[in-house]
């Protein structure tokens, strides 16, 4: 992992404090940060991202001790999950404190909170706290509906000069967004599968969280189409993928492939990425791989359907949304 000089953290904290936007690395994906106590800065962040108002954004905290400033009620389940997984890739949706800005919560009575583990994110949050602000509102650092950014170059490709500073922390460790659990009722609900597996949540909660249905609170990552390349993308079963290329060295259309178990056929000259076999490594590389395939400007992207099984729930969720046709 890259390290960032303390002067760079200082500059980033000063910029945030002055209302500017700063992109920063987290262990999941890069975030596009604004001071969560500054409504104008948060509005600017929505504008730059192209995100419709009314979509709530996660507030990142330096430490779990800050929770009572943001949540008016911290249930025993929330305490237990925070204790087990923070700092780390888990977002808790809790009843909001009255002081939380409406632009942050999308006007809902709840707020999403996360204590990131990445040392650069942590140092930035600690320094901003010294300056008097106790949270960074940050969605993933990509334009609305597009592929999340897992390195500083991806962020620059998305936003160019529209943001004041990008802190470069190298490639994200998990490569896939945080797991989101809604704890605003007695019955925990999984809003987004992510870097923390459901099985790990079950061990702490005593039972697995219920899976969100369409009526669960608004979350843009729960829209059918999201994390999407510009090129039309589709999932294709391993057998079908083998069959499609068995007779032709090159299919009629220009296809860019994200394979996993299927080997590149001899004579295939298009783009063929062989993704890692294990779900954690697959997730880590996923968005960079999708960006590489998208940049090819092929007619279609074909993605080998990943295996079934609990390890693959978060990856399958992202691939389903990346391949959903509008
Ligand atoms: O790993 C992550 O969570 C990354 C890093 C930067 O922390 N952030 C991220 O943010 O993925 P974003 O905005 O791209 O996705 C967060 C999701 C959105 O779908 C948002 O609607 C949902 O969390 N969310 C935030 N606050 C919420 C709330 N109060 N109720 C329901 N959903 C909420
Ligand atoms: Mg996002």
PDB file of C-alpha atoms in Angstrom, residues 35-325:
ATOM      1  CA  UNK A  35     -17.274  17.560   5.408  1.00  0.00           C
ATOM      2  CA  UNK A  36     -20.451  15.884   6.688  1.00  0.00           C
ATOM      3  CA  UNK A  37     -21.297  19.000   8.757  1.00  0.00           C
ATOM      4  CA  UNK A  38     -21.170  21.309   5.742  1.00  0.00           C
ATOM      5  CA  UNK A  39     -24.397  21.219   3.692  1.00  0.00           C
ATOM      6  CA  UNK A  40     -22.922  23.185   0.758  1.00  0.00           C
ATOM      7  CA  UNK A  41     -19.952  20.842   0.507  1.00  0.00           C
ATOM      8  CA  UNK A  42     -22.236  17.773   0.560  1.00  0.00           C
ATOM      9  CA  UNK A  43     -24.471  19.320  -2.127  1.00  0.00           C
ATOM     10  CA  UNK A  44     -21.413  19.977  -4.275  1.00  0.00           C
ATOM     11  CA  UNK A  45     -20.387  16.342  -3.834  1.00  0.00           C
ATOM     12  CA  UNK A  46     -23.837  15.212  -5.095  1.00  0.00           C
ATOM     13  CA  UNK A  47     -23.500  17.554  -8.088  1.00  0.00           C
ATOM     14  CA  UNK A  48     -20.013  16.317  -9.020  1.00  0.00           C
ATOM     15  CA  UNK A  49     -21.075  12.690  -8.707  1.00  0.00           C
ATOM     16  CA  UNK A  50     -24.284  13.326 -10.634  1.00  0.00           C
ATOM     17  CA  UNK A  51     -26.215  11.627  -7.886  1.00  0.00           C
ATOM     18  CA  UNK A  52     -29.875  12.534  -7.517  1.00  0.00           C
ATOM     19  CA  UNK A  53     -30.694  14.347  -4.272  1.00  0.00           C
ATOM     20  CA  UNK A  54     -32.597  12.165  -1.849  1.00  0.00           C
ATOM     21  CA  UNK A  55     -30.079   9.322  -1.937  1.00  0.00           C
ATOM     22  CA  UNK A  56     -28.480   9.072   1.499  1.00  0.00           C
ATOM     23  CA  UNK A  57     -24.711   9.003   1.858  1.00  0.00           C
ATOM     24  CA  UNK A  58     -22.521   7.177   4.388  1.00  0.00           C
ATOM     25  CA  UNK A  59     -20.790   9.208   7.111  1.00  0.00           C
ATOM     26  CA  UNK A  60     -17.273   7.994   7.927  1.00  0.00           C
ATOM     27  CA  UNK A  61     -16.073   8.393  11.508  1.00  0.00           C
ATOM     28  CA  UNK A  62     -12.619   8.324  13.109  1.00  0.00           C
ATOM     29  CA  UNK A  63     -13.809   6.174  15.976  1.00  0.00           C
ATOM     30  CA  UNK A  64     -16.856   4.263  17.243  1.00  0.00           C
ATOM     31  CA  UNK A  65     -16.885   6.580  20.291  1.00  0.00           C
ATOM     32  CA  UNK A  66     -18.329   9.268  18.013  1.00  0.00           C
ATOM     33  CA  UNK A  67     -21.477   7.195  17.341  1.00  0.00           C
ATOM     34  CA  UNK A  68     -23.714   9.000  19.863  1.00  0.00           C
ATOM     35  CA  UNK A  69     -23.103  12.290  18.022  1.00  0.00           C
ATOM     36  CA  UNK A  70     -24.667  10.796  14.893  1.00  0.00           C
ATOM     37  CA  UNK A  71     -27.160   8.167  16.103  1.00  0.00           C
ATOM     38  CA  UNK A  72     -29.825   8.874  18.701  1.00  0.00           C
ATOM     39  CA  UNK A  73     -30.090   5.215  19.623  1.00  0.00           C
ATOM     40  CA  UNK A  74     -27.413   2.562  19.537  1.00  0.00           C
ATOM     41  CA  UNK A  75     -29.019  -0.849  20.051  1.00  0.00           C
ATOM     42  CA  UNK A  76     -27.236  -3.842  21.573  1.00  0.00           C
ATOM     43  CA  UNK A  77     -26.958  -5.354  18.065  1.00  0.00           C
ATOM     44  CA  UNK A  78     -25.373  -2.153  16.756  1.00  0.00           C
ATOM     45  CA  UNK A  79     -22.906  -2.118  19.652  1.00  0.00           C
ATOM     46  CA  UNK A  80     -22.004  -5.744  19.026  1.00  0.00           C
ATOM     47  CA  UNK A  81     -21.484  -5.280  15.271  1.00  0.00           C
ATOM     48  CA  UNK A  82     -19.434  -2.101  15.781  1.00  0.00           C
ATOM     49  CA  UNK A  83     -17.316  -3.879  18.368  1.00  0.00           C
ATOM     50  CA  UNK A  84     -16.736  -6.877  16.113  1.00  0.00           C
ATOM     51  CA  UNK A  85     -16.133  -5.187  12.756  1.00  0.00           C
ATOM     52  CA  UNK A  86     -14.981  -1.585  13.266  1.00  0.00           C
ATOM     53  CA  UNK A  87     -12.715  -0.275  12.069  1.00  0.00           C
ATOM     54  CA  UNK A  88     -13.667  -2.152   8.920  1.00  0.00           C
ATOM     55  CA  UNK A  89     -15.907  -2.651   5.900  1.00  0.00           C
ATOM     56  CA  UNK A  90     -19.303  -2.567   7.627  1.00  0.00           C
ATOM     57  CA  UNK A  91     -21.893   0.230   7.431  1.00  0.00           C
ATOM     58  CA  UNK A  92     -24.614   0.445  10.056  1.00  0.00           C
ATOM     59  CA  UNK A  93     -27.899   2.227   9.384  1.00  0.00           C
ATOM     60  CA  UNK A  94     -29.106   3.716  12.665  1.00  0.00           C
ATOM     61  CA  UNK A  95     -31.768   6.201  13.790  1.00  0.00           C
ATOM     62  CA  UNK A  96     -30.259   9.612  13.093  1.00  0.00           C
ATOM     63  CA  UNK A  97     -29.414  12.225  15.693  1.00  0.00           C
ATOM     64  CA  UNK A  98     -31.391  15.444  15.168  1.00  0.00           C
ATOM     65  CA  UNK A  99     -28.236  17.390  14.242  1.00  0.00           C
ATOM     66  CA  UNK A 100     -27.426  15.265  11.180  1.00  0.00           C
ATOM     67  CA  UNK A 101     -27.947  17.256   7.964  1.00  0.00           C
ATOM     68  CA  UNK A 102     -30.890  16.342   5.725  1.00  0.00           C
ATOM     69  CA  UNK A 103     -28.653  16.412   2.644  1.00  0.00           C
ATOM     70  CA  UNK A 104     -26.647  13.583   4.203  1.00  0.00           C
ATOM     71  CA  UNK A 105     -29.600  11.356   5.088  1.00  0.00           C
ATOM     72  CA  UNK A 106     -31.673  12.117   2.004  1.00  0.00           C
ATOM     73  CA  UNK A 107     -34.330  13.360   4.416  1.00  0.00           C
ATOM     74  CA  UNK A 108     -34.716   9.906   5.996  1.00  0.00           C
ATOM     75  CA  UNK A 109     -34.878   9.362   9.736  1.00  0.00           C
ATOM     76  CA  UNK A 110     -31.770   7.172   9.602  1.00  0.00           C
ATOM     77  CA  UNK A 111     -28.066   7.650   8.935  1.00  0.00           C
ATOM     78  CA  UNK A 112     -25.424   5.287   7.529  1.00  0.00           C
ATOM     79  CA  UNK A 113     -22.218   5.157   9.598  1.00  0.00           C
ATOM     80  CA  UNK A 114     -18.874   3.467   9.114  1.00  0.00           C
ATOM     81  CA  UNK A 115     -15.446   3.581  10.778  1.00  0.00           C
ATOM     82  CA  UNK A 116     -12.994   2.745   7.971  1.00  0.00           C
ATOM     83  CA  UNK A 117      -9.846   0.745   8.700  1.00  0.00           C
ATOM     84  CA  UNK A 118      -7.606   2.235   6.010  1.00  0.00           C
ATOM     85  CA  UNK A 119      -4.751   4.147   7.710  1.00  0.00           C
ATOM     86  CA  UNK A 120      -4.991   7.111   5.311  1.00  0.00           C
ATOM     87  CA  UNK A 121      -8.756   7.418   5.806  1.00  0.00           C
ATOM     88  CA  UNK A 122      -8.251   7.121   9.544  1.00  0.00           C
ATOM     89  CA  UNK A 123      -5.482   9.759   9.667  1.00  0.00           C
ATOM     90  CA  UNK A 124      -7.633  12.126   7.606  1.00  0.00           C
ATOM     91  CA  UNK A 125     -10.630  11.667   9.902  1.00  0.00           C
ATOM     92  CA  UNK A 126      -8.520  12.215  13.009  1.00  0.00           C
ATOM     93  CA  UNK A 127      -6.994  15.407  11.598  1.00  0.00           C
ATOM     94  CA  UNK A 128     -10.405  16.737  10.510  1.00  0.00           C
ATOM     95  CA  UNK A 129     -11.718  16.025  13.997  1.00  0.00           C
ATOM     96  CA  UNK A 130      -8.925  18.258  15.378  1.00  0.00           C
ATOM     97  CA  UNK A 131     -10.141  20.977  13.056  1.00  0.00           C
ATOM     98  CA  UNK A 132     -13.640  20.649  14.504  1.00  0.00           C
ATOM     99  CA  UNK A 133     -15.564  18.364  12.168  1.00  0.00           C
ATOM    100  CA  UNK A 134     -16.472  14.864  13.229  1.00  0.00           C
ATOM    101  CA  UNK A 135     -17.335  13.069  10.009  1.00  0.00           C
ATOM    102  CA  UNK A 136     -16.757  12.758   6.267  1.00  0.00           C
ATOM    103  CA  UNK A 137     -19.765  12.115   4.036  1.00  0.00           C
ATOM    104  CA  UNK A 138     -18.493   9.942   1.208  1.00  0.00           C
ATOM    105  CA  UNK A 139     -20.101   7.849  -1.493  1.00  0.00           C
ATOM    106  CA  UNK A 140     -17.934   5.681  -3.726  1.00  0.00           C
ATOM    107  CA  UNK A 141     -15.752   7.907  -5.939  1.00  0.00           C
ATOM    108  CA  UNK A 142     -17.461   7.199  -9.265  1.00  0.00           C
ATOM    109  CA  UNK A 143     -20.088   8.955 -11.324  1.00  0.00           C
ATOM    110  CA  UNK A 144     -23.601   7.850 -10.432  1.00  0.00           C
ATOM    111  CA  UNK A 145     -24.422   4.324 -11.638  1.00  0.00           C
ATOM    112  CA  UNK A 146     -20.893   3.645 -12.884  1.00  0.00           C
ATOM    113  CA  UNK A 147     -18.082   1.359 -11.774  1.00  0.00           C
ATOM    114  CA  UNK A 148     -16.600   2.155  -8.344  1.00  0.00           C
ATOM    115  CA  UNK A 149     -12.966   3.283  -8.154  1.00  0.00           C
ATOM    116  CA  UNK A 150     -10.358   1.056  -6.514  1.00  0.00           C
ATOM    117  CA  UNK A 151      -7.266   3.155  -7.210  1.00  0.00           C
ATOM    118  CA  UNK A 152      -6.382   6.838  -7.552  1.00  0.00           C
ATOM    119  CA  UNK A 153      -6.185   6.681 -11.351  1.00  0.00           C
ATOM    120  CA  UNK A 154      -9.768   5.414 -11.542  1.00  0.00           C
ATOM    121  CA  UNK A 155     -10.853   8.430  -9.467  1.00  0.00           C
ATOM    122  CA  UNK A 156      -8.964  10.835 -11.750  1.00  0.00           C
ATOM    123  CA  UNK A 157     -10.549   9.143 -14.802  1.00  0.00           C
ATOM    124  CA  UNK A 158     -14.007   9.702 -13.277  1.00  0.00           C
ATOM    125  CA  UNK A 159     -13.687  13.294 -12.110  1.00  0.00           C
ATOM    126  CA  UNK A 160     -10.646  14.968 -13.651  1.00  0.00           C
ATOM    127  CA  UNK A 161     -10.228  18.431 -12.145  1.00  0.00           C
ATOM    128  CA  UNK A 162     -13.637  18.532 -10.506  1.00  0.00           C
ATOM    129  CA  UNK A 163     -12.224  17.599  -7.111  1.00  0.00           C
ATOM    130  CA  UNK A 164      -9.578  19.443  -5.103  1.00  0.00           C
ATOM    131  CA  UNK A 165      -7.331  16.510  -4.218  1.00  0.00           C
ATOM    132  CA  UNK A 166      -7.039  12.749  -4.573  1.00  0.00           C
ATOM    133  CA  UNK A 167      -5.101  10.961  -1.840  1.00  0.00           C
ATOM    134  CA  UNK A 168      -3.328   8.008  -3.434  1.00  0.00           C
ATOM    135  CA  UNK A 169      -3.369   4.922  -1.229  1.00  0.00           C
ATOM    136  CA  UNK A 170      -2.681   2.380  -3.968  1.00  0.00           C
ATOM    137  CA  UNK A 171      -5.195  -0.363  -4.771  1.00  0.00           C
ATOM    138  CA  UNK A 172      -8.081  -1.038  -2.388  1.00  0.00           C
ATOM    139  CA  UNK A 173      -7.668  -4.173  -0.305  1.00  0.00           C
ATOM    140  CA  UNK A 174     -11.223  -5.544  -0.590  1.00  0.00           C
ATOM    141  CA  UNK A 175     -12.182  -3.902  -3.889  1.00  0.00           C
ATOM    142  CA  UNK A 176     -15.878  -4.189  -3.143  1.00  0.00           C
ATOM    143  CA  UNK A 177     -18.064  -1.889  -1.047  1.00  0.00           C
ATOM    144  CA  UNK A 178     -18.937  -2.295   2.608  1.00  0.00           C
ATOM    145  CA  UNK A 179     -21.672  -4.610   3.823  1.00  0.00           C
ATOM    146  CA  UNK A 180     -24.697  -2.520   4.882  1.00  0.00           C
ATOM    147  CA  UNK A 181     -26.946  -3.605   7.752  1.00  0.00           C
ATOM    148  CA  UNK A 182     -30.081  -1.667   8.657  1.00  0.00           C
ATOM    149  CA  UNK A 183     -30.573  -1.669  12.428  1.00  0.00           C
ATOM    150  CA  UNK A 184     -33.396   0.843  12.633  1.00  0.00           C
ATOM    151  CA  UNK A 185     -35.864  -1.896  13.622  1.00  0.00           C
ATOM    152  CA  UNK A 186     -35.527  -4.895  15.958  1.00  0.00           C
ATOM    153  CA  UNK A 187     -35.015  -7.077  12.954  1.00  0.00           C
ATOM    154  CA  UNK A 188     -31.585  -6.455  11.283  1.00  0.00           C
ATOM    155  CA  UNK A 189     -31.801  -6.217   7.486  1.00  0.00           C
ATOM    156  CA  UNK A 190     -28.964  -6.764   5.020  1.00  0.00           C
ATOM    157  CA  UNK A 191     -29.283  -3.865   2.543  1.00  0.00           C
ATOM    158  CA  UNK A 192     -26.107  -4.615   0.582  1.00  0.00           C
ATOM    159  CA  UNK A 193     -23.893  -7.710   0.728  1.00  0.00           C
ATOM    160  CA  UNK A 194     -20.235  -6.691   0.843  1.00  0.00           C
ATOM    161  CA  UNK A 195     -16.783  -7.263   2.164  1.00  0.00           C
ATOM    162  CA  UNK A 196     -18.061  -8.720   5.464  1.00  0.00           C
ATOM    163  CA  UNK A 197     -19.782 -12.050   4.860  1.00  0.00           C
ATOM    164  CA  UNK A 198     -23.286 -12.800   6.105  1.00  0.00           C
ATOM    165  CA  UNK A 199     -21.908 -15.750   8.056  1.00  0.00           C
ATOM    166  CA  UNK A 200     -19.670 -13.379  10.057  1.00  0.00           C
ATOM    167  CA  UNK A 201     -22.694 -11.191  10.835  1.00  0.00           C
ATOM    168  CA  UNK A 202     -24.668 -14.243  11.905  1.00  0.00           C
ATOM    169  CA  UNK A 203     -21.982 -15.228  14.392  1.00  0.00           C
ATOM    170  CA  UNK A 204     -22.272 -11.837  16.098  1.00  0.00           C
ATOM    171  CA  UNK A 205     -26.038 -11.294  15.831  1.00  0.00           C
ATOM    172  CA  UNK A 206     -27.019 -14.871  16.697  1.00  0.00           C
ATOM    173  CA  UNK A 207     -29.026 -15.178  13.481  1.00  0.00           C
ATOM    174  CA  UNK A 208     -28.487 -14.052   9.901  1.00  0.00           C
ATOM    175  CA  UNK A 209     -29.929 -10.641   8.993  1.00  0.00           C
ATOM    176  CA  UNK A 210     -33.023 -10.687   6.801  1.00  0.00           C
ATOM    177  CA  UNK A 211     -32.286  -9.836   3.177  1.00  0.00           C
ATOM    178  CA  UNK A 212     -33.681  -6.508   1.928  1.00  0.00           C
ATOM    179  CA  UNK A 213     -36.736  -6.497  -0.288  1.00  0.00           C
ATOM    180  CA  UNK A 214     -37.793  -3.754  -2.688  1.00  0.00           C
ATOM    181  CA  UNK A 215     -39.556  -1.837   0.074  1.00  0.00           C
ATOM    182  CA  UNK A 216     -36.472  -1.492   2.251  1.00  0.00           C
ATOM    183  CA  UNK A 217     -35.111   2.061   2.586  1.00  0.00           C
ATOM    184  CA  UNK A 218     -33.762   3.671  -0.540  1.00  0.00           C
ATOM    185  CA  UNK A 219     -30.192   2.786  -1.327  1.00  0.00           C
ATOM    186  CA  UNK A 220     -28.802   3.535  -4.766  1.00  0.00           C
ATOM    187  CA  UNK A 221     -26.677   0.379  -4.688  1.00  0.00           C
ATOM    188  CA  UNK A 222     -29.957  -1.487  -4.450  1.00  0.00           C
ATOM    189  CA  UNK A 223     -31.193  -0.148  -7.802  1.00  0.00           C
ATOM    190  CA  UNK A 224     -31.361  -2.853 -10.460  1.00  0.00           C
ATOM    191  CA  UNK A 225     -28.681  -1.224 -12.644  1.00  0.00           C
ATOM    192  CA  UNK A 226     -25.495  -0.020 -10.979  1.00  0.00           C
ATOM    193  CA  UNK A 227     -21.729  -0.537 -11.049  1.00  0.00           C
ATOM    194  CA  UNK A 228     -22.195  -0.616 -14.816  1.00  0.00           C
ATOM    195  CA  UNK A 229     -19.692  -0.406 -17.681  1.00  0.00           C
ATOM    196  CA  UNK A 230     -20.741   1.636 -20.739  1.00  0.00           C
ATOM    197  CA  UNK A 231     -20.316  -1.404 -22.970  1.00  0.00           C
ATOM    198  CA  UNK A 232     -23.285  -3.806 -22.876  1.00  0.00           C
ATOM    199  CA  UNK A 233     -22.300  -6.574 -20.486  1.00  0.00           C
ATOM    200  CA  UNK A 234     -23.837  -9.961 -19.847  1.00  0.00           C
ATOM    201  CA  UNK A 235     -23.310 -12.976 -17.660  1.00  0.00           C
ATOM    202  CA  UNK A 236     -22.633 -16.208 -19.453  1.00  0.00           C
ATOM    203  CA  UNK A 237     -22.457 -19.660 -17.891  1.00  0.00           C
ATOM    204  CA  UNK A 238     -19.086 -21.493 -18.094  1.00  0.00           C
ATOM    205  CA  UNK A 239     -20.397 -24.212 -20.487  1.00  0.00           C
ATOM    206  CA  UNK A 240     -21.925 -21.661 -22.753  1.00  0.00           C
ATOM    207  CA  UNK A 241     -18.686 -19.676 -22.771  1.00  0.00           C
ATOM    208  CA  UNK A 242     -16.668 -22.757 -23.775  1.00  0.00           C
ATOM    209  CA  UNK A 243     -19.217 -23.627 -26.424  1.00  0.00           C
ATOM    210  CA  UNK A 244     -19.365 -20.089 -27.863  1.00  0.00           C
ATOM    211  CA  UNK A 245     -15.682 -20.143 -28.689  1.00  0.00           C
ATOM    212  CA  UNK A 246     -15.220 -23.844 -29.475  1.00  0.00           C
ATOM    213  CA  UNK A 247     -15.962 -23.580 -33.184  1.00  0.00           C
ATOM    214  CA  UNK A 248     -14.781 -20.076 -33.884  1.00  0.00           C
ATOM    215  CA  UNK A 249     -11.406 -18.633 -33.127  1.00  0.00           C
ATOM    216  CA  UNK A 250     -13.085 -15.260 -33.211  1.00  0.00           C
ATOM    217  CA  UNK A 251     -16.823 -14.688 -32.767  1.00  0.00           C
ATOM    218  CA  UNK A 252     -18.666 -12.499 -35.247  1.00  0.00           C
ATOM    219  CA  UNK A 253     -18.903  -9.604 -32.813  1.00  0.00           C
ATOM    220  CA  UNK A 254     -15.970  -8.110 -30.928  1.00  0.00           C
ATOM    221  CA  UNK A 255     -16.338  -9.609 -27.458  1.00  0.00           C
ATOM    222  CA  UNK A 256     -14.218  -8.752 -24.408  1.00  0.00           C
ATOM    223  CA  UNK A 257     -14.264 -11.541 -21.827  1.00  0.00           C
ATOM    224  CA  UNK A 258     -13.930 -11.737 -18.057  1.00  0.00           C
ATOM    225  CA  UNK A 259     -13.375 -15.468 -17.557  1.00  0.00           C
ATOM    226  CA  UNK A 260     -12.558 -17.325 -14.373  1.00  0.00           C
ATOM    227  CA  UNK A 261     -12.465 -21.087 -14.877  1.00  0.00           C
ATOM    228  CA  UNK A 262     -12.613 -21.151 -18.657  1.00  0.00           C
ATOM    229  CA  UNK A 263      -9.235 -20.946 -20.383  1.00  0.00           C
ATOM    230  CA  UNK A 264      -8.712 -18.600 -23.303  1.00  0.00           C
ATOM    231  CA  UNK A 265      -9.265 -20.568 -26.513  1.00  0.00           C
ATOM    232  CA  UNK A 266      -6.264 -20.929 -28.816  1.00  0.00           C
ATOM    233  CA  UNK A 267      -6.382 -18.343 -31.541  1.00  0.00           C
ATOM    234  CA  UNK A 268      -8.638 -15.911 -29.679  1.00  0.00           C
ATOM    235  CA  UNK A 269      -7.214 -12.469 -30.286  1.00  0.00           C
ATOM    236  CA  UNK A 270      -9.643 -10.260 -28.389  1.00  0.00           C
ATOM    237  CA  UNK A 271      -9.363  -9.166 -24.755  1.00  0.00           C
ATOM    238  CA  UNK A 272      -9.620 -12.117 -22.391  1.00  0.00           C
ATOM    239  CA  UNK A 273      -9.018 -11.494 -18.713  1.00  0.00           C
ATOM    240  CA  UNK A 274      -8.647 -14.496 -16.470  1.00  0.00           C
ATOM    241  CA  UNK A 275      -9.988 -13.402 -13.075  1.00  0.00           C
ATOM    242  CA  UNK A 276      -8.698 -14.926  -9.834  1.00  0.00           C
ATOM    243  CA  UNK A 277     -10.298 -18.152  -8.720  1.00  0.00           C
ATOM    244  CA  UNK A 278     -11.009 -17.195  -5.086  1.00  0.00           C
ATOM    245  CA  UNK A 279     -13.861 -14.836  -4.287  1.00  0.00           C
ATOM    246  CA  UNK A 280     -11.766 -12.395  -2.214  1.00  0.00           C
ATOM    247  CA  UNK A 281      -9.140 -11.926  -4.933  1.00  0.00           C
ATOM    248  CA  UNK A 282     -11.861 -11.866  -7.596  1.00  0.00           C
ATOM    249  CA  UNK A 283     -13.613  -9.035  -5.728  1.00  0.00           C
ATOM    250  CA  UNK A 284     -10.354  -7.142  -5.218  1.00  0.00           C
ATOM    251  CA  UNK A 285      -9.700  -7.048  -8.976  1.00  0.00           C
ATOM    252  CA  UNK A 286     -13.312  -6.846 -10.191  1.00  0.00           C
ATOM    253  CA  UNK A 287     -13.769  -3.112 -10.824  1.00  0.00           C
ATOM    254  CA  UNK A 288     -10.300  -2.671 -12.339  1.00  0.00           C
ATOM    255  CA  UNK A 289     -11.054  -5.630 -14.639  1.00  0.00           C
ATOM    256  CA  UNK A 290     -14.428  -4.185 -15.659  1.00  0.00           C
ATOM    257  CA  UNK A 291     -12.772  -0.834 -16.397  1.00  0.00           C
ATOM    258  CA  UNK A 292     -10.099  -2.514 -18.541  1.00  0.00           C
ATOM    259  CA  UNK A 293     -12.757  -4.422 -20.495  1.00  0.00           C
ATOM    260  CA  UNK A 294     -14.906  -1.306 -20.881  1.00  0.00           C
ATOM    261  CA  UNK A 295     -11.959   0.718 -22.190  1.00  0.00           C
ATOM    262  CA  UNK A 296     -11.579  -1.767 -25.040  1.00  0.00           C
ATOM    263  CA  UNK A 297     -14.730  -0.396 -26.680  1.00  0.00           C
ATOM    264  CA  UNK A 298     -15.826  -3.916 -27.661  1.00  0.00           C
ATOM    265  CA  UNK A 299     -19.380  -4.654 -28.839  1.00  0.00           C
ATOM    266  CA  UNK A 300     -20.108  -6.636 -25.700  1.00  0.00           C
ATOM    267  CA  UNK A 301     -18.519  -7.735 -22.458  1.00  0.00           C
ATOM    268  CA  UNK A 302     -19.119 -11.350 -21.511  1.00  0.00           C
ATOM    269  CA  UNK A 303     -18.599 -12.263 -17.883  1.00  0.00           C
ATOM    270  CA  UNK A 304     -18.343 -15.897 -16.829  1.00  0.00           C
ATOM    271  CA  UNK A 305     -21.043 -16.470 -14.200  1.00  0.00           C
ATOM    272  CA  UNK A 306     -19.319 -16.953 -10.847  1.00  0.00           C
ATOM    273  CA  UNK A 307     -20.019 -20.010  -8.694  1.00  0.00           C
ATOM    274  CA  UNK A 308     -22.994 -20.244  -6.344  1.00  0.00           C
ATOM    275  CA  UNK A 309     -22.241 -20.221  -2.660  1.00  0.00           C
ATOM    276  CA  UNK A 310     -22.036 -17.817   0.239  1.00  0.00           C
ATOM    277  CA  UNK A 311     -18.514 -16.613  -0.637  1.00  0.00           C
ATOM    278  CA  UNK A 312     -19.799 -15.246  -3.911  1.00  0.00           C
ATOM    279  CA  UNK A 313     -22.936 -13.390  -2.758  1.00  0.00           C
ATOM    280  CA  UNK A 314     -21.410  -9.878  -2.869  1.00  0.00           C
ATOM    281  CA  UNK A 315     -19.607 -10.432  -6.190  1.00  0.00           C
ATOM    282  CA  UNK A 316     -22.766 -11.923  -7.765  1.00  0.00           C
ATOM    283  CA  UNK A 317     -24.798  -8.956  -6.530  1.00  0.00           C
ATOM    284  CA  UNK A 318     -22.403  -6.494  -8.229  1.00  0.00           C
ATOM    285  CA  UNK A 319     -22.245  -8.525 -11.443  1.00  0.00           C
ATOM    286  CA  UNK A 320     -26.036  -8.769 -11.626  1.00  0.00           C
ATOM    287  CA  UNK A 321     -26.272  -4.983 -11.381  1.00  0.00           C
ATOM    288  CA  UNK A 322     -23.374  -4.385 -13.782  1.00  0.00           C
ATOM    289  CA  UNK A 323     -25.117  -6.535 -16.408  1.00  0.00           C
ATOM    290  CA  UNK A 324     -28.671  -5.331 -15.849  1.00  0.00           C
ATOM    291  CA  UNK A 325     -30.143  -3.800 -18.984  1.00  0.00           C
TER     292      UNK A 325
END
